[in-house]
Short mmCIF file of C-alpha atoms and ligand atoms in Angstrom, two decimals:
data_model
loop_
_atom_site.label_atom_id
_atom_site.label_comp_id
_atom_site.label_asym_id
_atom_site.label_seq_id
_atom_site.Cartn_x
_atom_site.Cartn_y
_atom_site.Cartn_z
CA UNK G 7 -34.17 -8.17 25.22
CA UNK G 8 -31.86 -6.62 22.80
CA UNK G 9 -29.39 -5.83 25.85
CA UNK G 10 -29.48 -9.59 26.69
CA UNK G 11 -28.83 -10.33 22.94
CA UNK G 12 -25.87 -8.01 22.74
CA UNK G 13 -24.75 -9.34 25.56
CA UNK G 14 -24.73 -12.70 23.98
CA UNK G 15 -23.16 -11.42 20.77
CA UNK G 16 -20.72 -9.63 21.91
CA UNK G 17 -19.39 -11.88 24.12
CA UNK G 18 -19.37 -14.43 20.91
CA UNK G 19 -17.58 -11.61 19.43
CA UNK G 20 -14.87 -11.03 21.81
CA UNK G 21 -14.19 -14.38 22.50
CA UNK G 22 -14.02 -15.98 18.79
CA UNK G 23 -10.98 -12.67 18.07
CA UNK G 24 -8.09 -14.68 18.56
CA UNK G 25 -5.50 -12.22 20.39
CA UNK G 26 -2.17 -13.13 18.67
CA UNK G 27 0.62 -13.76 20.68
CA UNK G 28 3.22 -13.55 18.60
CA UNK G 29 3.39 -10.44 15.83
CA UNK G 30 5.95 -10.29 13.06
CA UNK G 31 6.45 -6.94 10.31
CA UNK G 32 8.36 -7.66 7.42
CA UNK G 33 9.76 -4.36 5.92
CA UNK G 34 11.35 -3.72 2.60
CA UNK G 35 14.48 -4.38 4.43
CA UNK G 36 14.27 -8.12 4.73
CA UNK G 37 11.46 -8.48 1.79
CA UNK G 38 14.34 -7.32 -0.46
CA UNK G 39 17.07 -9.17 1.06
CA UNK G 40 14.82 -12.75 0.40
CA UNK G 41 14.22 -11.34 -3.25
CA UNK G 42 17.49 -11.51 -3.63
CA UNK G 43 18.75 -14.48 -2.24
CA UNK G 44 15.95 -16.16 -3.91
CA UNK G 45 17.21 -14.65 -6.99
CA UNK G 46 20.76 -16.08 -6.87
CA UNK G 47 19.89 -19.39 -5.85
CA UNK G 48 17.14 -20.28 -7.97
CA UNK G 49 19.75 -19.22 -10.77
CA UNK G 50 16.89 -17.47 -13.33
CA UNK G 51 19.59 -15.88 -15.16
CA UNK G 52 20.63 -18.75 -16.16
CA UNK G 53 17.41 -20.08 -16.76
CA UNK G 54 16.34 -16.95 -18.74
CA UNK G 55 18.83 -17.18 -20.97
CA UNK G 56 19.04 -20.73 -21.69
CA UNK G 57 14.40 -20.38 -22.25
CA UNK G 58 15.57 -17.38 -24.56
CA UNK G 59 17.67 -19.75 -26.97
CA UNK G 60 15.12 -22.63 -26.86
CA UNK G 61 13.09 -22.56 -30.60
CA UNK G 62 9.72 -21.37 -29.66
CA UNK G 63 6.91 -23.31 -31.55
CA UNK G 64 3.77 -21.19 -32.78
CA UNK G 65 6.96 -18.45 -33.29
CA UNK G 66 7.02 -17.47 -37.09
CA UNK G 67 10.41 -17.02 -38.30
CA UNK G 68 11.40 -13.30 -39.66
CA UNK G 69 11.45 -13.17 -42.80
CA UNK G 70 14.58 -11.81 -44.21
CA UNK G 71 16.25 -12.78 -40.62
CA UNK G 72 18.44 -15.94 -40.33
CA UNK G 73 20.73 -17.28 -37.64
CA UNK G 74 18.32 -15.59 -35.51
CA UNK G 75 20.08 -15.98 -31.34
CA UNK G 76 19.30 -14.14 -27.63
CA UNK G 77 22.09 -13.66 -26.22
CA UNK G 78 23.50 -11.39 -22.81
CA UNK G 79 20.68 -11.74 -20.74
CA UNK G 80 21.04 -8.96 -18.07
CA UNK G 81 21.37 -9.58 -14.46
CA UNK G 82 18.18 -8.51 -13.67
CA UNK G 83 17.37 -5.23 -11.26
CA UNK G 84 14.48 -5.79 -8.62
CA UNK G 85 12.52 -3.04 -7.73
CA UNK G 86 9.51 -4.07 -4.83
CA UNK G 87 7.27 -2.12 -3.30
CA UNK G 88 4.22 -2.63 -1.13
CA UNK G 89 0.69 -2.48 -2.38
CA UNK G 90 -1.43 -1.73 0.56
CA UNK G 91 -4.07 -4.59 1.09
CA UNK G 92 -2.37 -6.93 -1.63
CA UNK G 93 0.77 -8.12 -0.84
CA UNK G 94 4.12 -6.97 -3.00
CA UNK G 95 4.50 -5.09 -6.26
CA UNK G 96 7.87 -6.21 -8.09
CA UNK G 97 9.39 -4.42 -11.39
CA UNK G 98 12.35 -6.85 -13.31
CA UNK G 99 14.60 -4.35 -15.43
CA UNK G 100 16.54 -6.62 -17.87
CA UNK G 101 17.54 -6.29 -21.22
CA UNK G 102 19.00 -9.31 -23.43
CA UNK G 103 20.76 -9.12 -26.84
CA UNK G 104 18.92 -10.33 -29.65
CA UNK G 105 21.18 -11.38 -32.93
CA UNK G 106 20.62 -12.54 -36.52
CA UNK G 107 21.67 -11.94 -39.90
CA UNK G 108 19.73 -9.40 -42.31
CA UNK G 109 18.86 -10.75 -45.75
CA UNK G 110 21.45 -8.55 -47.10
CA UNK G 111 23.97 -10.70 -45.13
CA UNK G 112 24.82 -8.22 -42.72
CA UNK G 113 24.83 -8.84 -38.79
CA UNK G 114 22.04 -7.68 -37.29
CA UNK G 115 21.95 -6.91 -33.52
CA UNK G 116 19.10 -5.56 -31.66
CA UNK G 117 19.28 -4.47 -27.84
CA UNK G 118 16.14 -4.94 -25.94
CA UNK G 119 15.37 -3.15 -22.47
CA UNK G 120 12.30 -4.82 -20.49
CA UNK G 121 10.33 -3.94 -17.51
CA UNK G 122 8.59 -7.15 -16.52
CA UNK G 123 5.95 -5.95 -13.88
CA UNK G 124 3.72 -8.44 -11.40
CA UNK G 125 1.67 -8.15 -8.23
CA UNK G 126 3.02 -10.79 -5.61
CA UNK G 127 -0.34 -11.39 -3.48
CA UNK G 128 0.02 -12.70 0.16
CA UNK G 129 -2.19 -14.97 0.84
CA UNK G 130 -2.54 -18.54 3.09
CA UNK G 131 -2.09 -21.72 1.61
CA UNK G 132 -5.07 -23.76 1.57
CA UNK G 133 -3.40 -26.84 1.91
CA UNK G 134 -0.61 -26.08 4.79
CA UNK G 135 -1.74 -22.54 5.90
CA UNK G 136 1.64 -21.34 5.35
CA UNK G 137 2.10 -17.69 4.50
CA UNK G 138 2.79 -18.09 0.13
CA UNK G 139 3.02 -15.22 -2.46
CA UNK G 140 1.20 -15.51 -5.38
CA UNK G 141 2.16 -13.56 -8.93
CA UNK G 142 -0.95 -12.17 -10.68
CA UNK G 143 -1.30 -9.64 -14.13
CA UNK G 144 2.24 -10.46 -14.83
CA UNK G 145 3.15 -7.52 -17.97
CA UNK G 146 6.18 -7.29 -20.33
CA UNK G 147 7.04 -2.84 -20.55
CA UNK G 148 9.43 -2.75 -23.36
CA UNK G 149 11.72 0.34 -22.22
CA UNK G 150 13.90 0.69 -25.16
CA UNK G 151 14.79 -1.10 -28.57
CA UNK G 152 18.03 -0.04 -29.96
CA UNK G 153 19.50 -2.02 -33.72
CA UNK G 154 22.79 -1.55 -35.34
CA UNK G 155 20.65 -1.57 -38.38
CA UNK G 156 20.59 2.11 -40.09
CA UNK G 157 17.13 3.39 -39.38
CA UNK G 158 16.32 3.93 -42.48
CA UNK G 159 16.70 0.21 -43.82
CA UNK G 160 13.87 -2.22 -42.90
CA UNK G 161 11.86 -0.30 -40.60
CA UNK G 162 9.01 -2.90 -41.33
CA UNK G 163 10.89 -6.15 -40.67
CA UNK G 164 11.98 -4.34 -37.42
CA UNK G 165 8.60 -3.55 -36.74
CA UNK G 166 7.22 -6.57 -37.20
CA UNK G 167 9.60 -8.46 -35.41
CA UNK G 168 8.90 -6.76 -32.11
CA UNK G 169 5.02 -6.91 -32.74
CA UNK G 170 5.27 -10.53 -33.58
CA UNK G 171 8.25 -11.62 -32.09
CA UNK G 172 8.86 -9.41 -28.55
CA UNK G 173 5.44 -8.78 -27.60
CA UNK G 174 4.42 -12.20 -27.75
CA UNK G 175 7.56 -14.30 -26.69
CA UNK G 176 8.57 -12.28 -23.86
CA UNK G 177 5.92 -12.38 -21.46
CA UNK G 178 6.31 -16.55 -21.89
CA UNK G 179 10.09 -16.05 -21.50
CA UNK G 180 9.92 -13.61 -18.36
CA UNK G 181 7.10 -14.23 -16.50
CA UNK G 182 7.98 -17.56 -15.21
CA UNK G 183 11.13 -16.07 -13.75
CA UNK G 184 9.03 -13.83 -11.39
CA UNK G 185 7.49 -17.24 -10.46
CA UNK G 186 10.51 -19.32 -10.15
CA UNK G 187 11.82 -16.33 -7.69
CA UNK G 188 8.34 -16.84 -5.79
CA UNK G 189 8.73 -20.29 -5.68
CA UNK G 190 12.02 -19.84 -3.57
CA UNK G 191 10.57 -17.34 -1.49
CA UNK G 192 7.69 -19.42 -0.76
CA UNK G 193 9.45 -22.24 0.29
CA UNK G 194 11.37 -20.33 3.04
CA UNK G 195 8.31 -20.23 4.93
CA UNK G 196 8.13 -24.56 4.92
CA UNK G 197 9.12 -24.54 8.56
CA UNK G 198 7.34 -22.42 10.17
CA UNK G 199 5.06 -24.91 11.30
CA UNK G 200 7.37 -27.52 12.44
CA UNK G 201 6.89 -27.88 15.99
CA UNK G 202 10.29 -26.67 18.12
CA UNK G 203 10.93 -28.13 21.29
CA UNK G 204 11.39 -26.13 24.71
CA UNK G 205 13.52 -28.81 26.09
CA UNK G 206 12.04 -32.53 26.82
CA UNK G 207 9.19 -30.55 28.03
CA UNK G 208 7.07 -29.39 25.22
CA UNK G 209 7.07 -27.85 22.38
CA UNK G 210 6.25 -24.14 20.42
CA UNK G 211 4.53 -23.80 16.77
CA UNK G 212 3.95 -20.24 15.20
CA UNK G 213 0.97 -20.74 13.79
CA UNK G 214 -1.11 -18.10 11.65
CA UNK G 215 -3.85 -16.03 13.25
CA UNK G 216 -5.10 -14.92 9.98
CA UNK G 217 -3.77 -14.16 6.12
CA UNK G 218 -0.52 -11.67 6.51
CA UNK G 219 -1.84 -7.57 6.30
CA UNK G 220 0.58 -5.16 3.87
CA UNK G 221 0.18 -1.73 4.42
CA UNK G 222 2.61 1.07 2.61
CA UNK G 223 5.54 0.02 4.62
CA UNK G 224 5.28 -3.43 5.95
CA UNK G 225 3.44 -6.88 5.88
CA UNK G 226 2.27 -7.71 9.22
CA UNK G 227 2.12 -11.68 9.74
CA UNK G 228 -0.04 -12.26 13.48
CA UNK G 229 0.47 -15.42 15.19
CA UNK G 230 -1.55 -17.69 17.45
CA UNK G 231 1.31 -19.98 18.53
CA UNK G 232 0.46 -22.79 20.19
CA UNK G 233 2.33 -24.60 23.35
CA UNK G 234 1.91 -28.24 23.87
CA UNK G 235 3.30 -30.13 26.96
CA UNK G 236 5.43 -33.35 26.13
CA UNK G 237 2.23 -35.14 25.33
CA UNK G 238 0.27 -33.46 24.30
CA UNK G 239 -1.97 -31.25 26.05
CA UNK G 240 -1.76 -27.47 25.04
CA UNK G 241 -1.21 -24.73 27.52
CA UNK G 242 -3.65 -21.80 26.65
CA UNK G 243 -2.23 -17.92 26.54
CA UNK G 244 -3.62 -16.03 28.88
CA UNK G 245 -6.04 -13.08 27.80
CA UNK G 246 -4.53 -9.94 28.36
CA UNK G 247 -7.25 -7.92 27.45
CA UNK G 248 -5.37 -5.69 25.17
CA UNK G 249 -3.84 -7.02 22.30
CA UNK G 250 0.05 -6.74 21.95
CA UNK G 251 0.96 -3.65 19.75
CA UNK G 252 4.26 -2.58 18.13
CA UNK G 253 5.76 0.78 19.18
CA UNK G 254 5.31 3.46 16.75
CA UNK G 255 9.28 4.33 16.82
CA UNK G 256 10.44 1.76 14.31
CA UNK G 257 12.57 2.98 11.39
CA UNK G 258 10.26 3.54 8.12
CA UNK G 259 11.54 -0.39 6.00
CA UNK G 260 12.51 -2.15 9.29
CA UNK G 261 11.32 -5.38 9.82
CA UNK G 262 10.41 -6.68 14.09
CA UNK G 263 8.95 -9.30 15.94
CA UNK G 264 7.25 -8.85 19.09
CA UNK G 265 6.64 -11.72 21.65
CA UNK G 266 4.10 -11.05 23.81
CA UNK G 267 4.36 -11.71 27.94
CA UNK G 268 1.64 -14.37 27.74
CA UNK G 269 3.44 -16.55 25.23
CA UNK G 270 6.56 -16.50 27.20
CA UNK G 271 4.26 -17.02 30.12
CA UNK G 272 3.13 -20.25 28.49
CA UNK G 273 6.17 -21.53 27.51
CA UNK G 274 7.66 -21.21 30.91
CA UNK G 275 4.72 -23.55 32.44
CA UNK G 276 6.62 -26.39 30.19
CA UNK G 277 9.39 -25.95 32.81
CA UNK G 278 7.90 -25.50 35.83
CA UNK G 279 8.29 -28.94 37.65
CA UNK G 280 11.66 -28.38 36.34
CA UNK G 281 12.15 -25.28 39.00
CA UNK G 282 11.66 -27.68 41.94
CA UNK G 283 15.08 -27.74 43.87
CA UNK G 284 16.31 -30.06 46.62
CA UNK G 285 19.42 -27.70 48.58
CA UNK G 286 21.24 -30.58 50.68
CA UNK G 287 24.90 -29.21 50.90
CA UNK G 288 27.25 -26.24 51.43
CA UNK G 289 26.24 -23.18 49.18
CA UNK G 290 28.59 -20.60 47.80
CA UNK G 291 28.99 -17.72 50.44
CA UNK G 292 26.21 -18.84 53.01
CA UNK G 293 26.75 -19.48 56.43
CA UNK G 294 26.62 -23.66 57.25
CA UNK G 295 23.03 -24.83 56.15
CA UNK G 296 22.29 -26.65 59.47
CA UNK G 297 19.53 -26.59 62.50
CA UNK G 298 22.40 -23.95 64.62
CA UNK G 299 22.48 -21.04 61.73
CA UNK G 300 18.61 -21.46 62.08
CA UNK G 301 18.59 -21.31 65.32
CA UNK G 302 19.36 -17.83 65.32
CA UNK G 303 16.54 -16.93 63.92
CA UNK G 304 14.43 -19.13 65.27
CA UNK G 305 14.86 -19.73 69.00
CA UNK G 306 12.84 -23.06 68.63
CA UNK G 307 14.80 -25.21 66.62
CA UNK G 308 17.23 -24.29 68.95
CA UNK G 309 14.67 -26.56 71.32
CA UNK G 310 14.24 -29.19 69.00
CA UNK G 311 17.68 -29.86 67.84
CA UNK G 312 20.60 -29.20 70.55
CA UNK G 313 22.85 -30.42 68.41
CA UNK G 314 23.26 -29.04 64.63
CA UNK G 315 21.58 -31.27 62.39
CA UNK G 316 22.40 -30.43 58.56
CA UNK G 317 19.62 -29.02 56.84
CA UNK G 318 17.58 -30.33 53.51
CA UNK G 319 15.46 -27.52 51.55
CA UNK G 320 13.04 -28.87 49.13
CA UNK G 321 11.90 -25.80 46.73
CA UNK G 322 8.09 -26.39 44.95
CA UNK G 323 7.01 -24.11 42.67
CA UNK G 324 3.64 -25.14 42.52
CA UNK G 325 1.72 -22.19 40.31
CA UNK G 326 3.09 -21.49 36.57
CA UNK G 327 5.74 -18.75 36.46
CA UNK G 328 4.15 -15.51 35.29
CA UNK G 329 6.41 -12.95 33.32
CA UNK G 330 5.50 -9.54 32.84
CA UNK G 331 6.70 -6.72 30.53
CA UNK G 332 6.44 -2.93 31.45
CA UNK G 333 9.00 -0.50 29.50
CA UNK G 334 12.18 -1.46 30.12
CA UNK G 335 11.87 -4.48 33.09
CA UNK G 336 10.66 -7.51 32.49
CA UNK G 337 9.72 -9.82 35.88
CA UNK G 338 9.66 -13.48 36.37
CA UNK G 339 6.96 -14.37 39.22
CA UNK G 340 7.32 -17.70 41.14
CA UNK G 341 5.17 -19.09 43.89
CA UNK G 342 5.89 -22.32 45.59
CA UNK G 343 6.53 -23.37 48.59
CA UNK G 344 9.98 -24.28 50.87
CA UNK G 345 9.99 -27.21 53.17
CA UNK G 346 12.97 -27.65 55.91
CA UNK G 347 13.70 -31.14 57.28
CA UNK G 348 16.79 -32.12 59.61
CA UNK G 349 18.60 -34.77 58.12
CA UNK G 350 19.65 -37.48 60.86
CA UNK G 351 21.65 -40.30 60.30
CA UNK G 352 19.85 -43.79 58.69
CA UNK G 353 16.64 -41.88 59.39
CA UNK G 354 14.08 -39.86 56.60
CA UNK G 355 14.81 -36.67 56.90
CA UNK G 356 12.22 -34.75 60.11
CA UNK G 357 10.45 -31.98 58.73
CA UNK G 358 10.74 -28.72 60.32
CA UNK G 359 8.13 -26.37 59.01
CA UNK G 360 6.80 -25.79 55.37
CA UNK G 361 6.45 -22.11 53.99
CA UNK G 362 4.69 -20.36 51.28
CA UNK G 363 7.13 -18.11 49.40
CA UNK G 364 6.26 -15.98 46.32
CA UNK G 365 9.02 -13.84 44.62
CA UNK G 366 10.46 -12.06 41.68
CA UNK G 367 13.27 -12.15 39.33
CA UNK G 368 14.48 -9.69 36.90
CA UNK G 369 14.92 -11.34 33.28
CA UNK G 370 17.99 -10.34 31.06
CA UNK G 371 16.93 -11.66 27.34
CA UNK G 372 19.20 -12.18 24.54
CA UNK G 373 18.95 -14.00 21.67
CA UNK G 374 21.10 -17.30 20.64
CA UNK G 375 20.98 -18.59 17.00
CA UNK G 376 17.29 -19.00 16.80
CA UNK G 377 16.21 -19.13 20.78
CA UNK G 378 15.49 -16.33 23.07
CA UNK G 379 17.61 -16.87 26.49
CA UNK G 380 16.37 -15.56 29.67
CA UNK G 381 18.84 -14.94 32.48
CA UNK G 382 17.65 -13.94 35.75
CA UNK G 383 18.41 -12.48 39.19
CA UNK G 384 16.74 -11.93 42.38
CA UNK G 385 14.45 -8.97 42.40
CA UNK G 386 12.06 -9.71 45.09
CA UNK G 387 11.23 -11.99 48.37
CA UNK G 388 7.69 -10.58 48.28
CA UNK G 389 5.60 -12.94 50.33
CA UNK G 390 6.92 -15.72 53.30
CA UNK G 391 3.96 -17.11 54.89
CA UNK G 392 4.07 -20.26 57.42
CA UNK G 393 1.78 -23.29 56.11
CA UNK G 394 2.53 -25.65 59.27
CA UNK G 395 5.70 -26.05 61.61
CA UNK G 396 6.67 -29.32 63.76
CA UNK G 397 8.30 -27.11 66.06
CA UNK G 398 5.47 -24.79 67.03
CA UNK G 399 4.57 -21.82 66.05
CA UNK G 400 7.20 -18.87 65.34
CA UNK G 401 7.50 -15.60 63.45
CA UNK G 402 8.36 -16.20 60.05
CA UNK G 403 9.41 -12.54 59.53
CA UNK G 404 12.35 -13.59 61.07
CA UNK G 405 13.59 -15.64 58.05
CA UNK G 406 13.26 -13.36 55.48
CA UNK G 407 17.17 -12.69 55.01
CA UNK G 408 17.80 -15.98 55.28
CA UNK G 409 15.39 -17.11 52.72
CA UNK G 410 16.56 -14.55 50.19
CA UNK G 411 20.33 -15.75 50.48
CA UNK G 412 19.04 -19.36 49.78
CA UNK G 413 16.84 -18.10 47.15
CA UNK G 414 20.04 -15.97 45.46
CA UNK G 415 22.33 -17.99 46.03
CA UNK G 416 20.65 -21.41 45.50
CA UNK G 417 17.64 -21.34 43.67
CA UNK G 418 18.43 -18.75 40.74
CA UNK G 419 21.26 -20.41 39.69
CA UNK G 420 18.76 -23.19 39.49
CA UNK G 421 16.32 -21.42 37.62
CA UNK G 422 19.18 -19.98 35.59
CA UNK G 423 20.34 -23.99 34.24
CA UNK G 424 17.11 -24.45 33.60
CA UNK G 425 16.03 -21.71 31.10
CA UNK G 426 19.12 -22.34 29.29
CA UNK G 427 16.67 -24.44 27.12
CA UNK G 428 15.80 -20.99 25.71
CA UNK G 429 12.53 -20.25 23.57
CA UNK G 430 12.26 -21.31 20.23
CA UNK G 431 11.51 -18.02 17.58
CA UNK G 432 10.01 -18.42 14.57
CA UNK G 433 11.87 -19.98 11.61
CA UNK G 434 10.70 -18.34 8.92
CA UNK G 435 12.73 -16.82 5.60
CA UNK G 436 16.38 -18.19 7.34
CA UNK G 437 15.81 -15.05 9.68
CA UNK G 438 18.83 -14.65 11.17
CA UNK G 439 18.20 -13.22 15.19
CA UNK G 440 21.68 -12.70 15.98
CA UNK G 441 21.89 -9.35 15.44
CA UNK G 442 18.41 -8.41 16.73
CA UNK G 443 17.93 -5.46 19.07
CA UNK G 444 15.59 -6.19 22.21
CA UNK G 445 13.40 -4.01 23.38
CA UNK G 446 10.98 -4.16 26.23
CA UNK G 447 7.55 -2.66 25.86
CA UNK G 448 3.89 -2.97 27.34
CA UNK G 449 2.98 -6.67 28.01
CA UNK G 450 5.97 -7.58 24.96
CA UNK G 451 9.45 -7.97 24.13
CA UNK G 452 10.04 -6.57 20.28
CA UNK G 453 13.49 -7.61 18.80
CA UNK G 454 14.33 -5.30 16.19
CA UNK G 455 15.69 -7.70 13.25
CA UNK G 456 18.96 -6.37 12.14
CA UNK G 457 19.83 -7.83 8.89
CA UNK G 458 23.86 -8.74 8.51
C1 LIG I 19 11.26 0.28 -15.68
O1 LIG I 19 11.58 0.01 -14.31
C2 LIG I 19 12.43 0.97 -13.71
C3 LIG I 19 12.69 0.46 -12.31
O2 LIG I 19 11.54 0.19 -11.61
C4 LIG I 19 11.73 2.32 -13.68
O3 LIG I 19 12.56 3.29 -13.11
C5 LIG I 19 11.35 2.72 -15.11
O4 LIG I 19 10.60 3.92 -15.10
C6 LIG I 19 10.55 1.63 -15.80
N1 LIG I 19 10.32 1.98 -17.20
C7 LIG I 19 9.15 1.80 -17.80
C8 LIG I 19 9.10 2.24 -19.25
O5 LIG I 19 8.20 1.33 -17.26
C1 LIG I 20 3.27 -2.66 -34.28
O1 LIG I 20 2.36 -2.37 -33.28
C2 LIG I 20 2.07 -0.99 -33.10
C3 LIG I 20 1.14 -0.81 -31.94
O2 LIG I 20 1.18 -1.88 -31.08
C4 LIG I 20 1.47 -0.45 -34.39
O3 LIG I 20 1.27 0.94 -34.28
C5 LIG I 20 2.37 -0.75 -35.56
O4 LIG I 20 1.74 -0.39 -36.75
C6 LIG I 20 2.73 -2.22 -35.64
N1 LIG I 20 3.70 -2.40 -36.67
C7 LIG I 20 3.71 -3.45 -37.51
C8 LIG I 20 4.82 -3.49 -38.50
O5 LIG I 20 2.87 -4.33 -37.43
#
C-alpha cells in the first residue's frame, strides 16, 4: 500500500519538477557592468545633487548657520557583492560638500564621506514574472566628517548639525538613488518575455522556471522556454532525464548560458517541413542526375528506361530533427524519406522507388548579434532502407554512395539556407553574444559571455 502510494507520489513529484531548458549565471562580471551602465544613464549624480540643494521641509535650520548649500556631489563608487540566498549586496561611497556661513561671518565648509549600504533582493514580479531587484534596509555609514572650522570653535553646532541635519536628511537624499539605479536595472529585463520568432515558423520565449538562485559567486536564472508553432500550438522539450548542468571549469565572476539539446531540438521541429527538398537539375560536382548514372547501380532501371530519363528527387523529412550534445560534437539527426521519379515529357513525373533514409550532420554553432547559427555538414548516411520500388525489387546497398553525394551535395546546402533563420537567445540586460565562447558539453551548448 505504501509502495503503491509512493509510487503515486513520486511520480507526481518527478513530473510537476520542471527540467529547465535553458540556464543562465550572472557573475559579478556582468552584474557590475549593468550597475554601471544603469548608473550613467539614469544620471543620479545629477539627480543627487540637484535633491541635495532642494529646501527640505520638517529640516530645522542651524542655528548660527546661514547661506547653508550641498555642493560637489561625488561620482559615486559601487561596490556589489553577492549575498547567498538573497540576491545582491551594494555599498555607494560618495561624499558631497556641504557649505554655509558661521555666525561669526566666516565660510564654513564641511566635507562629508558616506557609505550608503542596501540589500538588492531577486525576486519575480508578481505582475509580469520578470526577474526584478528589490532594495531593502537601505543605511546611511557616515565614513568621515572633515570642517575648515578650527576644532575648537563650535563643536556643538557641528554636532548638532550632523545629528539633526546628516543623519536624518541623508538616508532621504541617498536612498532613492540606489532605487533609481534598480529601476534601470530592472527594466533591462522588459523583454525577456517578448516572444522571438524562428523564422515564419514559430516562435521562442525564455520564460522563468522559478525565482533566480544567488549563491557566493553567481545568480543562477533557470528557464522553461517555451516553443510555439506559427499558430499556436507549443512543441514540448523532451525529458532528458538528467537535468542540464554547467561545467565546474568556469572562471570564479564569469557569467554563461547554457542551451540545452532538447530546446534546440524543439526549435528545429519549427523548421522541419522546411527541410523537404525537390533536386530536379544538375548539381555541383555529381555525375548527370538521370535514369543512365542509376543504372549503374541498379541494373533495373536500366530495364525500365533504355533511354536516360532526367531524374526528380523529392527529400521528406518526416520525424523532427533530433540534436545531440556530447563533449565537443554536436549531431543533427534527420529521418525522412527519398522518392525517385523519371521525368518524361508532358507527363507527371513515374515514380521509381521510395526509400527510407536516416542520417547525421555535424553542427558548427556560432553566434550572430542575438541568434545562435548552426552550420552543418554530412557526418553520416546511417540507414537506406527500400519502402516500395516500381521497378522490382533490388539491393539498395548499392546506392549508398550515390545517396550520400546527393545528400552532400544537395540536401545540406539545403538544410544549411534553412537554419540561417538562427535561434533566438535570450534578451535580457542588452547582453551582448558577440563575443561569447561556445562550448559543447553533456546534452548542452554553454556560451561563455565575454563582456566587450
Ligand atoms: C565604505 O565602503 C567602502 C567600499 O565598500 C569600504 O571599503 C569601507 O570600509 C566602508 N566604510 C565604512 C565606514 O563602512
Ligand atoms: C550626536 O549623537 C551622538 C550619538 O549618536 C551623541 O553621542 C552626541 O551626544 C550627539 N551630539 C549632539 C550635539 O546632539
Amino acid at each position: 500500500m505504501l509502495q503503491i502510494l509512493c509510487l503515486v507520489l513520486c511520480g507526481l513529484l518527478t513530473r510537476t519538477r520542471a527540467e529547465p531548458g535553458a540556464l543562465l549565471r550572472l557573475g559579478m562580471d556582468v552584474m557590475n557592468l549593468e550597475v554601471q551602465r544603469a548608473m550613467d544613464e539614469s544620471h543620479i549624480l545629477e539627480k543627487m545633487a540637484a535633491e541635495a540643494g532642494k529646501k527640505r521641509p520638517g529640516v530645522k535650520p542651524i542655528k548660527g548657520i546661514t547661506d547653508m548649500k550641498v555642493k560637489d556631489v561625488q561620482l559615486p563608487v559601487i561596490t556589489l557583492s553577492f549575498t547567498p540566498g538573497v540576491g545582491i549586496f551594494q555599498c555607494v561611497s560618495t561624499g558631497m560638500t556641504i557649505t554655509g556661513k558661521s555666525f561669526i561671518g566666516k565660510r564654513m565648509e564641511i566635507n562629508v564621506a558616506t557609505n550608503i549600504t542596501a540589500t538588492n533582493r531577486i525576486l519575480q514580479d508578481e505582475e509580469t514574472g520578470l526577474p526584478t531587484f528589490k532594495s531593502e534596509g537601505c543605511e546611511v555609514i557616515l565614513v568621515s566628517v572633515k570642517t575648515n572650522l578650527p576644532s575648537n570653535m563650535m563643536p556643538n553646532v557641528v554636532n548638532k548639525f550632523l545629528n539633526s541635519t546628516l543623519h536624518k536628511v541623508l538616508p532621504g537624499l541617498m536612498c532613492p538613488a540606489i532605487d533609481a539605479v534598480l529601476v534601470y536595472v530592472n527594466k533591462k529585463w522588459a523583454n525577456l518575455y517578448a516572444p522571438m520568432p524562428i523564422g515564419q515558423a514559430g516562435i521562442v520565449k525564455y520564460t522563468l522556471t522559478s525565482v533566480p538562485t544567488t549563491t557566493s559567486s553567481y545568480i543562477q536564472v533557470d528557464f522553461s522556454p517555451v516553443v510555439q508553432q506559427q499558430g499556436g500550438s507549443t512543441i514540448q522539450l523532451a525529458e532528458t532525464g538528467e537535468a542540464p548542468r554547467f561545467p565546474k571549469d568556469y572562471v570564479e565572476g564569469s557569467s554563461q548560458l547554457l542551451l540545452s539539446d532538447a530546446l534546440l531540438t524543439a526549435e528545429l521541429a519549427l523548421l522541419q517541413t522546411s527541410l523537404d527538398l525537390n533536386i530536379h537539375k544538375m548539381i555541383g560536382e555529381l555525375p548527370p542526375q538521370n535514369t543512365k548514372t542509376l543504372a549503374s547501380f541498379i541494373p533495373e532501371v536500366a530495364e525500365a528506361y533504355p533511354k536516360p530519363k532526367p531524374l526528380v528527387t523529392q527529400i521528406r523529412i518526416n520525424k523532427p530533427p533530433k540534436v545531440t550534445m556530447n563533449s565537443g560534437e554536436s549531431l543533427l539527426y534527420l529521418h525522412g524519406t527519398l522518392e525517385m521519379f523519371a521525368a518524361q515529357w508532358g507527363r507527371a513525373p513515374a515514380p521509381l522507388f521510395l526509400l527510407e533514409a536516416h542520417f547525421n550532420l555535424q553542427i558548427q554553432y556560432s553566434v550572430r548579434e542575438d541568434r545562435l547559427q548552426m552550420t552543418t555538414s554530412l557526418n553520416r548516411l546511417l540507414s537506406l532502407s527500400r519502402v516500395s520500388s516500381s521497378i522490382g525489387a533490388f539491393n539498395e546497398k548499392a546506392l549508398t554512395g550515390f545517396v550520400t553525394d546527393l545528400l552532400r551535395e544537395a540536401c545540406i546546402p539545403a538544410v544549411n539556407d534553412v537554419l540561417q533563420v538562427g535561434l533566438p537567445l535570450p534578451d535580457f540586460l542588452d547582453m551582448n553574444y558577440n563575443l561569447a565562447e561556445l562550448d559543447i558539453v553533456e546534452n548542452a551548448l554553454v556560451m561563455d559571455l565575454k563582456l566587450a
